[in-house]
């Protein structure tokens, strides 16, 4: 699973989301589940960004959690910048890897090594 912690107020986050269709196509063979958690994002803005950049699919889930829950997750995962990406193994363990949707070549290599 690839976790993306982002916000509607974050320019680099929206830039990365604008390439989601390319990312999904390129990484399709790895059968990745995508989980998007929005930080401090108004509901209408959150929904509009998802629609605008077509960040959807059968393996894509979005959550705009209440602030307290979002803070708890970000604290647990040591999130201090946006966007932040975290990669989880199929069994659920968090992998200590530097990943980014901005560097699909590296992400693709890491996923290939995990096969």
PDB file of C-alpha atoms in Angstrom:
ATOM      1  CA  UNK A   1       0.000   0.000   0.000  1.00  0.00           C
ATOM      2  CA  UNK A   2       1.169   3.504  -0.783  1.00  0.00           C
ATOM      3  CA  UNK A   3       0.005   6.124   1.705  1.00  0.00           C
ATOM      4  CA  UNK A   4      -0.096   9.741   0.551  1.00  0.00           C
ATOM      5  CA  UNK A   5      -0.572  12.408   3.231  1.00  0.00           C
ATOM      6  CA  UNK A   6      -1.497  15.633   1.476  1.00  0.00           C
ATOM      7  CA  UNK A   7      -3.593  18.782   1.778  1.00  0.00           C
ATOM      8  CA  UNK A   8      -5.724  20.882  -0.534  1.00  0.00           C
ATOM      9  CA  UNK A   9      -3.707  23.937   0.564  1.00  0.00           C
ATOM     10  CA  UNK A  10      -0.418  22.295  -0.546  1.00  0.00           C
ATOM     11  CA  UNK A  11       0.807  23.206  -4.048  1.00  0.00           C
ATOM     12  CA  UNK A  12       3.348  20.346  -4.306  1.00  0.00           C
ATOM     13  CA  UNK A  13       0.645  17.910  -3.151  1.00  0.00           C
ATOM     14  CA  UNK A  14      -1.710  18.974  -5.916  1.00  0.00           C
ATOM     15  CA  UNK A  15       1.141  18.888  -8.435  1.00  0.00           C
ATOM     16  CA  UNK A  16       1.821  15.257  -7.505  1.00  0.00           C
ATOM     17  CA  UNK A  17      -1.885  14.405  -7.629  1.00  0.00           C
ATOM     18  CA  UNK A  18      -2.093  15.863 -11.132  1.00  0.00           C
ATOM     19  CA  UNK A  19       0.118  12.951 -12.272  1.00  0.00           C
ATOM     20  CA  UNK A  20      -1.974  10.240 -10.599  1.00  0.00           C
ATOM     21  CA  UNK A  21      -3.301   8.764 -13.840  1.00  0.00           C
ATOM     22  CA  UNK A  22       0.262   8.304 -15.112  1.00  0.00           C
ATOM     23  CA  UNK A  23       1.334   6.853 -11.744  1.00  0.00           C
ATOM     24  CA  UNK A  24      -1.534   4.342 -11.677  1.00  0.00           C
ATOM     25  CA  UNK A  25      -0.828   3.215 -15.235  1.00  0.00           C
ATOM     26  CA  UNK A  26       2.901   2.910 -14.720  1.00  0.00           C
ATOM     27  CA  UNK A  27       2.663   1.005 -11.430  1.00  0.00           C
ATOM     28  CA  UNK A  28      -0.392  -1.067 -12.349  1.00  0.00           C
ATOM     29  CA  UNK A  29       1.538  -4.347 -12.533  1.00  0.00           C
ATOM     30  CA  UNK A  30       2.369  -4.116  -8.813  1.00  0.00           C
ATOM     31  CA  UNK A  31      -1.284  -4.258  -7.690  1.00  0.00           C
ATOM     32  CA  UNK A  32      -0.851  -1.358  -5.243  1.00  0.00           C
ATOM     33  CA  UNK A  33      -3.553  -0.096  -2.937  1.00  0.00           C
ATOM     34  CA  UNK A  34      -3.468   3.711  -2.632  1.00  0.00           C
ATOM     35  CA  UNK A  35      -4.587   5.438   0.548  1.00  0.00           C
ATOM     36  CA  UNK A  36      -4.890   9.218   0.595  1.00  0.00           C
ATOM     37  CA  UNK A  37      -5.229  11.126   3.864  1.00  0.00           C
ATOM     38  CA  UNK A  38      -6.035  14.822   3.599  1.00  0.00           C
ATOM     39  CA  UNK A  39      -4.554  17.203   6.169  1.00  0.00           C
ATOM     40  CA  UNK A  40      -6.605  20.183   7.313  1.00  0.00           C
ATOM     41  CA  UNK A  41      -8.679  20.306   4.123  1.00  0.00           C
ATOM     42  CA  UNK A  42     -12.239  21.638   3.839  1.00  0.00           C
ATOM     43  CA  UNK A  43     -14.637  18.976   2.573  1.00  0.00           C
ATOM     44  CA  UNK A  44     -15.628  20.798  -0.625  1.00  0.00           C
ATOM     45  CA  UNK A  45     -12.012  21.605  -1.584  1.00  0.00           C
ATOM     46  CA  UNK A  46     -10.991  18.017  -0.846  1.00  0.00           C
ATOM     47  CA  UNK A  47     -13.725  16.591  -3.072  1.00  0.00           C
ATOM     48  CA  UNK A  48     -12.962  19.090  -5.865  1.00  0.00           C
ATOM     49  CA  UNK A  49      -9.225  18.275  -5.963  1.00  0.00           C
ATOM     50  CA  UNK A  50      -9.946  14.539  -6.116  1.00  0.00           C
ATOM     51  CA  UNK A  51     -12.337  15.089  -9.044  1.00  0.00           C
ATOM     52  CA  UNK A  52     -10.136  17.636 -10.825  1.00  0.00           C
ATOM     53  CA  UNK A  53      -7.121  15.312 -10.917  1.00  0.00           C
ATOM     54  CA  UNK A  54      -9.128  12.096 -11.326  1.00  0.00           C
ATOM     55  CA  UNK A  55      -7.556  10.526  -8.254  1.00  0.00           C
ATOM     56  CA  UNK A  56      -9.813   7.497  -8.282  1.00  0.00           C
ATOM     57  CA  UNK A  57      -9.992   3.846  -9.056  1.00  0.00           C
ATOM     58  CA  UNK A  58     -10.935   0.484  -7.580  1.00  0.00           C
ATOM     59  CA  UNK A  59      -7.679   0.397  -5.585  1.00  0.00           C
ATOM     60  CA  UNK A  60      -7.900   4.003  -4.311  1.00  0.00           C
ATOM     61  CA  UNK A  61      -9.311   5.157  -0.961  1.00  0.00           C
ATOM     62  CA  UNK A  62      -9.609   8.726   0.335  1.00  0.00           C
ATOM     63  CA  UNK A  63     -10.141   9.934   3.877  1.00  0.00           C
ATOM     64  CA  UNK A  64     -10.582  13.444   5.188  1.00  0.00           C
ATOM     65  CA  UNK A  65     -10.399  12.607   8.869  1.00  0.00           C
ATOM     66  CA  UNK A  66     -11.311  14.827  11.784  1.00  0.00           C
ATOM     67  CA  UNK A  67      -8.296  16.950  12.804  1.00  0.00           C
ATOM     68  CA  UNK A  68      -7.607  14.988  16.000  1.00  0.00           C
ATOM     69  CA  UNK A  69      -7.476  11.653  14.173  1.00  0.00           C
ATOM     70  CA  UNK A  70      -5.338  13.079  11.362  1.00  0.00           C
ATOM     71  CA  UNK A  71      -2.883  14.550  13.897  1.00  0.00           C
ATOM     72  CA  UNK A  72      -2.615  11.205  15.696  1.00  0.00           C
ATOM     73  CA  UNK A  73      -1.813   9.356  12.464  1.00  0.00           C
ATOM     74  CA  UNK A  74       0.678  11.994  11.340  1.00  0.00           C
ATOM     75  CA  UNK A  75       2.373  11.942  14.729  1.00  0.00           C
ATOM     76  CA  UNK A  76       2.560   8.145  14.730  1.00  0.00           C
ATOM     77  CA  UNK A  77       4.026   8.097  11.202  1.00  0.00           C
ATOM     78  CA  UNK A  78       6.339  11.049  11.883  1.00  0.00           C
ATOM     79  CA  UNK A  79       4.816  13.254   9.170  1.00  0.00           C
ATOM     80  CA  UNK A  80       6.222  16.786   9.219  1.00  0.00           C
ATOM     81  CA  UNK A  81       5.981  17.821   5.558  1.00  0.00           C
ATOM     82  CA  UNK A  82       3.417  17.549   2.800  1.00  0.00           C
ATOM     83  CA  UNK A  83       3.129  15.575   0.714  1.00  0.00           C
ATOM     84  CA  UNK A  84       4.528  12.619   2.636  1.00  0.00           C
ATOM     85  CA  UNK A  85       4.545   9.126   1.204  1.00  0.00           C
ATOM     86  CA  UNK A  86       4.797   5.899   3.171  1.00  0.00           C
ATOM     87  CA  UNK A  87       5.050   2.427   1.714  1.00  0.00           C
ATOM     88  CA  UNK A  88       3.601  -0.582   3.506  1.00  0.00           C
ATOM     89  CA  UNK A  89       4.310  -4.244   2.775  1.00  0.00           C
ATOM     90  CA  UNK A  90       1.353  -6.467   1.860  1.00  0.00           C
ATOM     91  CA  UNK A  91       1.358  -7.869   5.406  1.00  0.00           C
ATOM     92  CA  UNK A  92       0.886  -4.348   6.776  1.00  0.00           C
ATOM     93  CA  UNK A  93       4.300  -3.412   8.112  1.00  0.00           C
ATOM     94  CA  UNK A  94       5.573   0.084   7.448  1.00  0.00           C
ATOM     95  CA  UNK A  95       8.723  -0.043   5.332  1.00  0.00           C
ATOM     96  CA  UNK A  96      11.588   2.276   6.195  1.00  0.00           C
ATOM     97  CA  UNK A  97      12.049   3.514   2.633  1.00  0.00           C
ATOM     98  CA  UNK A  98      12.199   6.954   1.083  1.00  0.00           C
ATOM     99  CA  UNK A  99       9.455   7.025  -1.535  1.00  0.00           C
ATOM    100  CA  UNK A 100       7.910   9.792  -3.557  1.00  0.00           C
ATOM    101  CA  UNK A 101       5.324  10.080  -6.274  1.00  0.00           C
ATOM    102  CA  UNK A 102       7.648  12.706  -7.755  1.00  0.00           C
ATOM    103  CA  UNK A 103      10.235   9.987  -8.470  1.00  0.00           C
ATOM    104  CA  UNK A 104       8.345   7.174 -10.162  1.00  0.00           C
ATOM    105  CA  UNK A 105      11.577   5.578 -11.404  1.00  0.00           C
ATOM    106  CA  UNK A 106      12.797   5.031  -7.843  1.00  0.00           C
ATOM    107  CA  UNK A 107       9.369   3.933  -6.628  1.00  0.00           C
ATOM    108  CA  UNK A 108       9.134   1.444  -9.471  1.00  0.00           C
ATOM    109  CA  UNK A 109      12.597   0.040  -8.610  1.00  0.00           C
ATOM    110  CA  UNK A 110      11.660  -0.352  -4.943  1.00  0.00           C
ATOM    111  CA  UNK A 111       8.419  -2.124  -5.799  1.00  0.00           C
ATOM    112  CA  UNK A 112      10.262  -4.422  -8.201  1.00  0.00           C
ATOM    113  CA  UNK A 113      12.702  -5.371  -5.423  1.00  0.00           C
ATOM    114  CA  UNK A 114       9.784  -6.163  -3.105  1.00  0.00           C
ATOM    115  CA  UNK A 115       8.207  -8.664  -5.521  1.00  0.00           C
TER     116      UNK A 115
END
